[in-house]
Coordinates of C-alpha atoms in Angstrom, one line a residue:
Chain K
X13 CA -1.8 -37.8 19.6
X14 CA 0.8 -38.1 16.8
X15 CA 0.3 -40.7 14.1
X16 CA 2.3 -41.3 11.0
X17 CA 1.0 -43.7 8.3
X18 CA 3.5 -44.8 5.6
X19 CA 5.1 -41.3 5.5
X20 CA 7.9 -40.7 2.9
X21 CA 9.9 -37.5 2.4
X22 CA 12.6 -36.9 -0.2
X23 CA 14.7 -33.8 -1.1
X24 CA 15.5 -34.3 -4.8
X25 CA 17.1 -37.7 -5.1
X26 CA 17.9 -37.9 -1.3
X27 CA 15.3 -39.9 0.6
X28 CA 15.2 -38.3 4.1
X29 CA 12.4 -40.6 5.4
X30 CA 11.0 -43.9 4.0
X31 CA 7.7 -45.4 4.9
X32 CA 7.5 -44.2 8.5
X33 CA 4.5 -45.4 10.6
X34 CA 4.4 -44.6 14.3
X35 CA 2.1 -43.5 17.1
X36 CA 2.8 -41.3 20.1
X37 CA 0.0 -41.6 22.7
X38 CA -1.7 -38.7 24.4
X39 CA 0.3 -37.6 27.5
X40 CA 3.2 -39.8 26.6
X41 CA 6.8 -38.7 26.7
X42 CA 8.9 -40.5 24.1
X43 CA 12.3 -40.1 22.5
X44 CA 13.5 -40.5 18.9
X45 CA 17.1 -41.3 18.5
X46 CA 19.6 -42.1 15.7
X47 CA 22.8 -40.8 14.3
X48 CA 23.1 -37.4 12.6
X49 CA 21.4 -37.5 9.2
X50 CA 19.0 -40.3 10.3
X51 CA 16.0 -38.0 9.6
X52 CA 15.1 -36.9 13.2
X53 CA 14.8 -33.2 12.3
X54 CA 12.8 -33.9 9.1
X55 CA 10.4 -36.1 11.1
X56 CA 9.8 -33.3 13.6
X57 CA 9.4 -30.7 10.8
X58 CA 6.7 -32.9 9.3
X59 CA 4.8 -32.8 12.7
X60 CA 4.9 -29.0 13.0
X61 CA 4.3 -28.6 9.2
X62 CA 7.5 -26.9 8.3
X63 CA 7.6 -29.7 5.7
X64 CA 4.9 -31.7 4.0
X65 CA 5.2 -35.5 3.3
X66 CA 5.5 -36.8 -0.2
X67 CA 3.3 -39.8 0.5
X68 CA 1.4 -41.1 3.6
X69 CA -0.5 -39.1 6.1
X70 CA 0.1 -37.6 9.5
X71 CA -2.5 -37.0 12.2
X72 CA -1.7 -34.6 15.0
X73 CA -4.1 -33.7 17.8
X74 CA -7.0 -34.9 15.6
X75 CA -5.9 -32.9 12.5
X76 CA -5.0 -34.8 9.3
X77 CA -2.2 -32.7 7.9
X78 CA -2.8 -34.0 4.4
X79 CA -6.2 -32.4 4.2
X80 CA -5.5 -29.3 6.4
X81 CA -6.0 -26.0 4.6
X82 CA -3.1 -23.6 4.6
X83 CA -5.0 -21.0 6.6
X84 CA -5.5 -23.6 9.4
X85 CA -1.8 -24.3 9.7
X86 CA -1.2 -21.5 12.3
X87 CA -4.0 -22.8 14.5
X88 CA -2.6 -26.3 14.4
X89 CA 0.9 -24.9 15.3
X90 CA -0.6 -23.3 18.4
X91 CA -1.3 -26.8 19.6
X92 CA 2.4 -27.7 19.1
X93 CA 5.2 -26.2 21.1
X94 CA 8.6 -26.6 19.5
X95 CA 12.0 -26.3 21.0
X96 CA 14.2 -25.7 18.0
X97 CA 17.8 -27.0 17.7
X98 CA 19.0 -23.4 17.1
X99 CA 16.5 -22.0 19.7
X100 CA 15.1 -19.4 17.2
X101 CA 15.1 -16.6 19.8
X102 CA 14.6 -13.1 18.4
X103 CA 17.7 -11.1 19.3
X104 CA 16.0 -7.7 19.1
X105 CA 13.4 -8.7 21.8
X106 CA 13.9 -9.2 25.5
X107 CA 13.6 -12.6 27.1
X108 CA 10.1 -11.5 28.3
X109 CA 9.0 -10.4 24.9
X110 CA 10.3 -13.5 23.2
X111 CA 8.1 -15.7 25.5
X112 CA 5.2 -13.2 25.4
X113 CA 5.2 -13.3 21.5
X114 CA 3.8 -16.8 21.6
X115 CA 0.8 -15.5 23.6
X116 CA 0.4 -12.3 21.6
X117 CA 0.1 -14.4 18.5
X118 CA -2.8 -16.2 20.2
X119 CA -4.5 -12.9 21.0
X120 CA -4.2 -13.3 24.8
X121 CA -4.8 -10.2 27.0
X122 CA -1.8 -8.3 28.4
X123 CA -2.5 -9.1 32.0
X124 CA -2.8 -12.8 31.3
X125 CA 0.4 -12.7 29.3
X126 CA 2.3 -11.2 32.2
X127 CA 1.1 -14.0 34.6
X128 CA 1.8 -16.8 32.2
X129 CA 5.3 -15.5 31.2
X130 CA 6.1 -15.1 34.9
X131 CA 5.0 -18.7 35.6
X132 CA 7.1 -20.2 32.8
X133 CA 10.1 -18.2 33.7
X134 CA 9.7 -19.5 37.2
X135 CA 9.4 -23.1 35.8
X136 CA 12.7 -22.7 33.9
X137 CA 14.3 -20.8 36.8
X138 CA 15.1 -17.6 34.8
X139 CA 12.8 -15.0 36.2
X140 CA 15.8 -12.7 36.8
X141 CA 16.6 -12.8 33.1
X142 CA 13.3 -11.4 31.9
X143 CA 14.6 -8.1 30.8
X144 CA 17.8 -9.5 29.3
X145 CA 18.4 -10.1 25.6
X146 CA 19.1 -13.5 24.1
X147 CA 22.7 -12.6 23.1
X148 CA 23.5 -12.1 26.8
X149 CA 22.3 -15.7 27.7
X150 CA 24.4 -18.8 27.9
X151 CA 23.6 -21.9 25.8
X152 CA 21.7 -23.5 28.7
X153 CA 19.8 -20.4 29.5
X154 CA 18.8 -19.9 25.8
X155 CA 17.6 -23.5 25.8
X156 CA 15.4 -22.9 28.9
X157 CA 14.0 -19.7 27.4
X158 CA 13.2 -21.7 24.2
X159 CA 11.4 -24.3 26.3
X160 CA 9.6 -21.5 28.2
X161 CA 8.4 -20.0 24.9
X162 CA 7.3 -23.4 23.6
X163 CA 5.2 -24.3 26.7
X164 CA 3.8 -20.8 27.6
X165 CA 0.9 -21.3 25.1
X166 CA 0.0 -24.6 26.9
X167 CA 0.2 -26.7 23.8
X168 CA -1.0 -30.3 23.8
X169 CA 2.2 -31.5 22.1
X170 CA 5.8 -30.4 22.9
X171 CA 8.5 -31.3 20.3
X172 CA 12.2 -30.8 21.1
X173 CA 15.0 -31.2 18.5
X174 CA 18.3 -32.0 20.2
X175 CA 17.4 -30.0 23.3
X176 CA 20.7 -30.7 25.0
X177 CA 22.8 -30.7 21.9
X178 CA 25.2 -27.9 23.1
X179 CA 24.8 -28.3 26.8
X180 CA 26.9 -29.8 29.6
X181 CA 25.8 -32.7 31.7
X182 CA 24.3 -30.6 34.6
X183 CA 22.4 -28.4 32.2
X184 CA 21.1 -31.5 30.3
X185 CA 19.8 -33.0 33.5
X186 CA 18.1 -29.8 34.5
X187 CA 16.4 -29.5 31.0
X188 CA 15.2 -33.1 31.4
X189 CA 13.7 -32.3 34.8
X190 CA 11.8 -29.4 33.2
X191 CA 10.5 -31.7 30.5
X192 CA 9.3 -34.2 33.1
X193 CA 7.5 -31.5 35.0
X194 CA 5.7 -30.3 31.9
X195 CA 4.8 -33.9 31.0
X196 CA 3.4 -34.5 34.4
X197 CA 0.8 -31.8 33.6
X198 CA -0.4 -33.9 30.7
X199 CA 1.5 -32.5 27.7
X200 CA 2.6 -35.0 25.2
X201 CA 6.4 -34.7 24.6
X202 CA 8.4 -36.0 21.7
X203 CA 12.2 -35.5 21.8
X204 CA 14.6 -36.0 19.0
X205 CA 18.2 -36.6 20.3
X206 CA 21.4 -38.5 19.7
X207 CA 22.3 -38.2 23.3
X208 CA 21.7 -41.6 24.9
X209 CA 22.4 -40.3 28.4
X210 CA 19.2 -38.3 28.1
X211 CA 16.8 -41.3 28.1
X212 CA 19.0 -44.0 29.8
X213 CA 17.1 -45.5 32.7
X214 CA 14.1 -43.4 32.2
X215 CA 11.7 -46.2 31.4
X216 CA 10.4 -44.1 28.5
X217 CA 9.8 -45.3 24.9
X218 CA 12.5 -44.8 22.4
X219 CA 12.1 -44.9 18.6
X220 CA 15.2 -45.6 16.7
X221 CA 15.7 -44.0 13.3
X222 CA 18.4 -45.0 10.8
X223 CA 18.9 -43.6 7.3
X224 CA 15.4 -42.4 7.2
X225 CA 13.7 -45.6 8.3
X226 CA 12.4 -46.8 11.7
X227 CA 15.0 -49.3 12.8
X228 CA 13.3 -50.4 16.0
X229 CA 11.7 -49.4 19.3
X230 CA 12.9 -49.8 22.9
X231 CA 12.6 -48.6 26.4
X232 CA 15.2 -46.3 28.1
Chain L
X9 CA 19.0 1.7 12.4
X10 CA 19.4 1.1 8.7
X11 CA 15.6 0.5 8.4
X12 CA 15.1 4.1 9.7
X13 CA 17.2 5.4 6.8
X14 CA 15.3 3.3 4.3
X15 CA 12.0 4.6 5.7
X16 CA 13.2 8.3 5.6
X17 CA 14.4 7.9 2.0
X18 CA 10.9 6.5 1.1
X19 CA 9.2 9.4 2.9
X20 CA 11.3 12.0 1.0
X21 CA 10.7 10.3 -2.3
X22 CA 7.0 10.1 -1.8
X23 CA 7.0 13.8 -0.7
X24 CA 8.7 14.9 -3.9
X25 CA 6.4 12.7 -6.0
X26 CA 3.4 14.3 -4.4
X27 CA 4.9 17.8 -5.0
X28 CA 5.1 16.9 -8.7
X29 CA 1.5 15.7 -8.5
X30 CA 0.4 19.0 -6.8
X31 CA 2.2 21.0 -9.5
X32 CA 0.4 18.9 -12.1
X33 CA -3.0 19.5 -10.4
X34 CA -2.1 23.2 -10.1
X35 CA -1.4 23.4 -13.8
X36 CA -4.6 21.5 -14.8
X37 CA -6.7 23.5 -12.4
X38 CA -5.5 26.8 -13.9
X39 CA -6.0 25.6 -17.5
X40 CA -9.6 24.6 -16.5
X41 CA -10.1 28.0 -14.9
X42 CA -9.0 29.8 -18.1
X43 CA -11.1 27.5 -20.2
X44 CA -14.1 28.2 -18.0
X45 CA -13.6 32.0 -18.0
X46 CA -13.3 32.1 -21.8
X47 CA -17.0 31.6 -22.7
X48 CA -17.9 34.8 -20.7
X49 CA -15.6 36.8 -23.0
X50 CA -16.8 34.9 -26.1
X51 CA -18.7 37.0 -28.7
X52 CA -20.2 36.1 -32.1
X53 CA -20.4 38.9 -34.6
X54 CA -23.3 38.4 -37.0
X55 CA -22.9 40.8 -40.0
X56 CA -26.2 41.6 -41.7
X57 CA -26.9 42.3 -45.3
X58 CA -27.1 46.0 -46.2
X59 CA -30.5 47.6 -46.6
X60 CA -32.6 45.4 -44.4
X61 CA -35.8 47.0 -43.3
X62 CA -36.0 48.0 -39.5
X63 CA -38.8 45.6 -38.7
X64 CA -37.0 42.6 -40.2
X65 CA -33.9 43.5 -38.1
X66 CA -36.1 43.8 -34.9
X67 CA -37.8 40.5 -35.8
X68 CA -34.4 38.7 -36.3
X69 CA -33.0 40.2 -33.1
X70 CA -36.1 38.9 -31.2
X71 CA -35.8 35.4 -32.7
X72 CA -32.1 35.3 -31.8
X73 CA -32.7 36.4 -28.2
X74 CA -35.1 33.5 -27.8
X75 CA -32.4 31.0 -28.5
X76 CA -31.6 29.0 -25.3
X77 CA -27.8 29.4 -25.9
X78 CA -27.9 33.2 -26.3
X79 CA -27.3 35.4 -23.3
X80 CA -27.6 38.8 -25.0
X81 CA -28.0 40.4 -28.5
X82 CA -26.9 44.0 -29.2
X83 CA -27.7 45.5 -32.6
X84 CA -24.9 47.7 -34.0
X85 CA -26.1 49.8 -36.8
X86 CA -23.8 50.8 -39.8
X87 CA -23.5 54.3 -38.3
X88 CA -22.6 53.2 -34.8
X89 CA -20.0 50.8 -36.3
X90 CA -18.5 53.6 -38.3
X91 CA -18.4 55.9 -35.2
X92 CA -16.7 53.1 -33.2
X93 CA -14.2 52.6 -35.9
X94 CA -13.4 56.3 -36.1
X95 CA -13.1 56.3 -32.3
X96 CA -10.7 53.4 -32.4
X97 CA -8.6 55.0 -35.2
X98 CA -8.1 58.2 -33.2
X99 CA -5.1 59.9 -34.6
X100 CA -5.3 57.9 -37.8
X101 CA -8.6 58.9 -39.1
X102 CA -7.0 59.8 -42.5
X103 CA -7.3 56.1 -43.3
X104 CA -11.1 56.6 -43.7
X105 CA -10.6 59.7 -45.9
X106 CA -11.5 59.1 -49.5
X107 CA -14.3 56.7 -48.6
X108 CA -17.4 58.0 -50.3
X109 CA -19.7 55.9 -48.2
X110 CA -19.8 53.8 -45.0
X111 CA -18.3 50.4 -46.0
X112 CA -19.3 48.7 -42.7
X113 CA -22.2 46.3 -42.3
X114 CA -24.8 46.5 -39.5
X115 CA -24.3 43.6 -37.1
X116 CA -25.6 41.7 -34.0
X117 CA -23.1 41.3 -31.2
X118 CA -24.2 37.9 -29.7
X119 CA -23.0 36.7 -26.2
X120 CA -23.3 33.1 -25.2
X121 CA -24.6 31.8 -21.8
X122 CA -21.5 30.7 -19.8
X123 CA -23.3 27.6 -18.2
X124 CA -24.5 26.3 -21.6
X125 CA -21.3 26.9 -23.5
X126 CA -19.8 24.2 -25.6
X127 CA -18.0 24.3 -28.9
X128 CA -20.5 21.9 -30.5
X129 CA -23.5 24.0 -29.5
X130 CA -21.9 27.3 -30.6
X131 CA -21.1 25.7 -34.0
X132 CA -24.7 24.5 -34.4
X133 CA -25.9 28.0 -33.7
X134 CA -23.5 29.5 -36.2
X135 CA -24.7 26.9 -38.8
X136 CA -28.3 27.9 -38.1
X137 CA -27.5 31.6 -38.5
X138 CA -25.5 31.1 -41.7
X139 CA -28.7 29.7 -43.4
X140 CA -30.7 32.8 -42.6
X141 CA -31.2 35.1 -45.6
X142 CA -30.4 38.3 -43.7
X143 CA -26.9 37.1 -42.6
X144 CA -24.0 38.3 -44.7
X145 CA -21.1 36.9 -42.7
X146 CA -20.2 35.6 -39.2
X147 CA -17.1 36.2 -37.3
X148 CA -16.1 34.4 -34.0
X149 CA -12.8 33.5 -32.3
X150 CA -12.8 30.0 -33.6
X151 CA -9.0 29.6 -33.8
X152 CA -8.5 30.9 -30.2
X153 CA -11.3 28.7 -28.9
X154 CA -10.0 25.7 -30.8
X155 CA -6.5 26.3 -29.4
X156 CA -7.8 26.6 -25.9
X157 CA -9.9 23.5 -26.3
X158 CA -7.1 21.5 -27.8
X159 CA -4.7 22.8 -25.1
X160 CA -7.2 21.8 -22.4
X161 CA -7.6 18.3 -23.8
X162 CA -3.8 17.8 -24.2
X163 CA -3.2 19.1 -20.7
X164 CA -5.8 16.8 -19.3
X165 CA -4.2 13.9 -21.0
X166 CA -0.7 14.9 -19.8
X167 CA -2.1 15.5 -16.3
X168 CA -3.8 12.1 -16.2
X169 CA -0.6 10.4 -17.5
X170 CA 1.5 12.2 -14.9
X171 CA -0.9 11.5 -12.1
X172 CA -1.0 7.8 -13.0
X173 CA 2.7 7.7 -13.4
X174 CA 3.2 9.3 -9.9
X175 CA 0.7 7.0 -8.3
X176 CA 2.6 4.0 -9.7
X177 CA 5.9 5.6 -8.7
X178 CA 4.7 5.9 -5.1
X179 CA 3.3 2.4 -5.0
X180 CA 6.6 1.2 -6.4
X181 CA 8.6 3.1 -3.7
X182 CA 6.4 1.6 -0.9
X183 CA 6.5 -1.9 -2.6
X184 CA 10.3 -1.8 -2.7
X185 CA 10.6 -0.5 0.9
X186 CA 8.3 -3.1 2.3
X187 CA 10.0 -5.9 0.3
X188 CA 13.4 -4.8 1.7
X189 CA 12.0 -4.6 5.2
X190 CA 10.3 -8.0 4.7
X191 CA 13.5 -9.7 3.6
X192 CA 15.5 -8.2 6.4
X193 CA 13.0 -9.7 8.9
X194 CA 12.7 -13.0 7.1
X195 CA 14.1 -15.1 9.9
X196 CA 11.9 -13.3 12.4
X197 CA 8.8 -13.9 10.2
X198 CA 9.6 -17.6 9.9
X199 CA 9.8 -17.8 13.7
X200 CA 6.4 -16.0 13.9
X201 CA 4.9 -18.5 11.5
X202 CA 6.3 -21.5 13.4
X203 CA 4.8 -20.1 16.6
X204 CA 1.4 -20.1 15.0
X205 CA 1.1 -16.5 13.8
X206 CA -1.7 -15.9 11.2
X207 CA -1.0 -14.1 7.9
X208 CA -2.9 -11.1 9.4
X209 CA -0.7 -11.0 12.4
X210 CA 2.4 -11.0 10.2
X211 CA 1.0 -8.4 7.8
X212 CA -0.3 -6.0 10.4
X213 CA 3.1 -4.3 11.4
X214 CA 4.0 -4.0 7.7
X215 CA 0.7 -2.5 6.8
X216 CA 1.1 0.0 9.7
X217 CA 4.6 0.8 8.6
X218 CA 3.6 1.2 4.9
X219 CA 0.6 3.3 5.8
X220 CA 2.7 5.5 8.1
X221 CA 5.4 5.9 5.4
X222 CA 2.7 6.9 2.9
X223 CA 1.0 9.3 5.3
X224 CA 4.2 11.0 6.5
X225 CA 5.3 11.2 2.8
X226 CA 1.9 12.9 2.2
X227 CA 2.6 15.4 5.0
X228 CA 6.0 16.1 3.5
X229 CA 4.4 16.6 0.2
X230 CA 2.0 19.2 1.8
X231 CA 5.0 21.0 3.3
X232 CA 6.8 21.1 -0.1
X233 CA 3.6 22.1 -2.0
X234 CA 2.9 24.8 0.5
X235 CA 6.5 26.1 0.0
X236 CA 5.8 26.1 -3.8
X237 CA 2.5 28.0 -3.1
X238 CA 4.3 30.5 -0.9
X239 CA 7.0 31.1 -3.5
X240 CA 4.3 31.7 -6.1
X241 CA 2.5 34.2 -3.9
X242 CA 5.8 36.1 -3.3
X243 CA 6.6 36.0 -7.0
X244 CA 3.1 37.4 -7.8
X245 CA 4.2 40.6 -6.0
X246 CA 6.9 41.0 -8.7
X247 CA 5.0 39.5 -11.6
X248 CA 1.4 40.7 -11.5
X249 CA 0.4 38.1 -14.3
X250 CA 0.9 35.4 -11.7
X251 CA -2.0 36.9 -9.6
X252 CA -4.4 35.4 -12.1
X253 CA -3.3 31.9 -11.2
X254 CA -5.1 30.0 -8.4
X255 CA -3.7 27.3 -6.2
X256 CA -6.1 24.5 -5.2
X257 CA -5.3 24.6 -1.5
X258 CA -8.0 22.1 -0.7
X259 CA -5.6 19.5 -2.1
X260 CA -3.3 19.9 0.9
X261 CA -5.8 18.0 3.1
X262 CA -6.1 15.1 0.7
X263 CA -2.4 14.5 0.1
X264 CA -1.7 12.6 3.4
X265 CA -4.8 10.5 2.7
X266 CA -3.6 9.7 -0.8
X267 CA -0.1 8.8 0.7
X268 CA -1.8 6.6 3.3
X269 CA -4.0 4.7 0.8
X270 CA -1.1 4.3 -1.7
X271 CA 1.1 3.1 1.2
X272 CA -1.4 0.5 2.2
X273 CA -1.9 -0.6 -1.4
X274 CA 1.8 -0.9 -2.1
X275 CA 2.3 -2.9 1.1
X276 CA -0.5 -5.3 0.3
X277 CA 1.0 -5.9 -3.2
X278 CA 4.5 -6.3 -1.7
X279 CA 3.5 -8.8 0.9
X280 CA 1.4 -10.9 -1.5
X281 CA 0.2 -14.2 -0.1
X282 CA 1.9 -15.4 3.1
X283 CA 2.8 -19.0 2.5
X284 CA 3.0 -21.7 5.2

C-alpha cells in the first residue's frame, strides 16, 4: 500500500531523510518510531505529498507520486486520512462542520454527510460535542475529532503523526482502541510516534528511524 | 469581523469608482449628442458671381440638389439678401446709406443630410463647388465644426483613458481585497488542501465573495449615480441650460453587471494558480 524506494529528502544542507526504502502492506497497522528530529514527520509528509522527495520514488495506493500530476494530488489525498500532530482543526467551524468538511470536499450529498459524521462521532465517542467548537475541546477530545475527520472519508490509508503526543495514559489507550477498530475494517494505518507504550506488546511491526535513516525493524 | 470592514471598504471604493465612470460616460454621451445635433444646424453659404443668367442659376441649383450629401438648396437673390440685411439691421439702417448699389451677392443656402454628415464629405463637396465657374466664394462654420470635432475626439480619448483607469482601479481593489482575505485564511486553505480539496473548491468561495463585492459595489455605484442624476434634474430647474443635457439612465442596469464581472476577474487574477 505504501512503498518507498531509495527516498532522500534534504532542507538546504540538512538531510532529513537518507535512502529510505520500506513497504507497508495493505490492511497492515504499523508504527514508525525514533527520537525527535529522526525524520518521522518528514516521512509522513512525503506520503501525503506535503513534501516531495529529492530522489527515489514513493508509491501510495498504486499512485507513483514522482509522476503524479499536480491536479491529481487532491484525489490521492482523499485516499489518505491524516491525523496531524497539531490536529489542524478549524476554529471557526463546529466539530460537526470540521468533520463534514472532509466529505463536502469529496462532493458527498448532505444527507449522506449527516449519517457518516454521526457514525464517526459515535466511533470516537463524542456525539454530544457535535455543535461545540474546537477551542472548547480538551486535548484528547481534539485528537479524537482529528481522527474522526481523517476517517470519515473512508480512506484506504490512515496516517497519524504523534497521535498521543499531548495525551495522558488513559486517553492514549482510548485512541489506540479507536485505531484498532478502524484497522479491523481494513484501513491501512501508519503511525509515527516516540511513545513506546503505544506499541508495546501489540505484536505490530515497528520501523525505527534515526537521524533520517532506517535503523531497523521490530515487533512491538 | 475585520473581514466585513475590508469588504465594506471595497464596496464603497468600487461604488465611487463607478460613480466617476458614470460621470465620464455622462460627459461623453452629451458631447456625442451635441456633435450629432450639429449637422442639422450646419449650413454652407455658396456665394455666386454677379450677373449670372437665371437659367444658369436654376441649372446649378438643380445639379446641387442632386448631390447625395445635400438635403436642401435655397436660392437667395441679391435683392432678398439686401432685404434680410436691412431687416437684421433694424434701427441701424443708416449703415447702408450712401451705398449706391446693392453690394451683396446672390447665394445658395445649402443644408447637409444629417445621416450622411462627415467633415471629409463636406470638405469634398466644398472643393467640388469651388471649382465651379459660377461660384464666387464659400462660407461655412469650419472653425466651429473643427473645434467640436477636436473636442469630441479629445473627450473620447479622455473618456476611454478614464474608463480603462477605473476598470483597472476596480480590479486592483478586488485583487487587494481577495489577497488580504486569502492570506488571512492561509492556514484554513492549507488544511483544505491536505484534506483533498481541489483548486476549484478552494477558489469557489473567493469567487463568490469577489463577485458579490463587485456586484454590491455596482449597486452602490447606481445609488450614487442616481443621486448625481437627481441633483442634476433639480439644478436644471434653476439653470435651464442644464435641461439640454441627457443622462444615459440605461447605464444603471449595467453597472452591477460590470461590478460583478470585474469582481470575478480581479479574484481570478488574485488567486492565480493554487499550488499543491
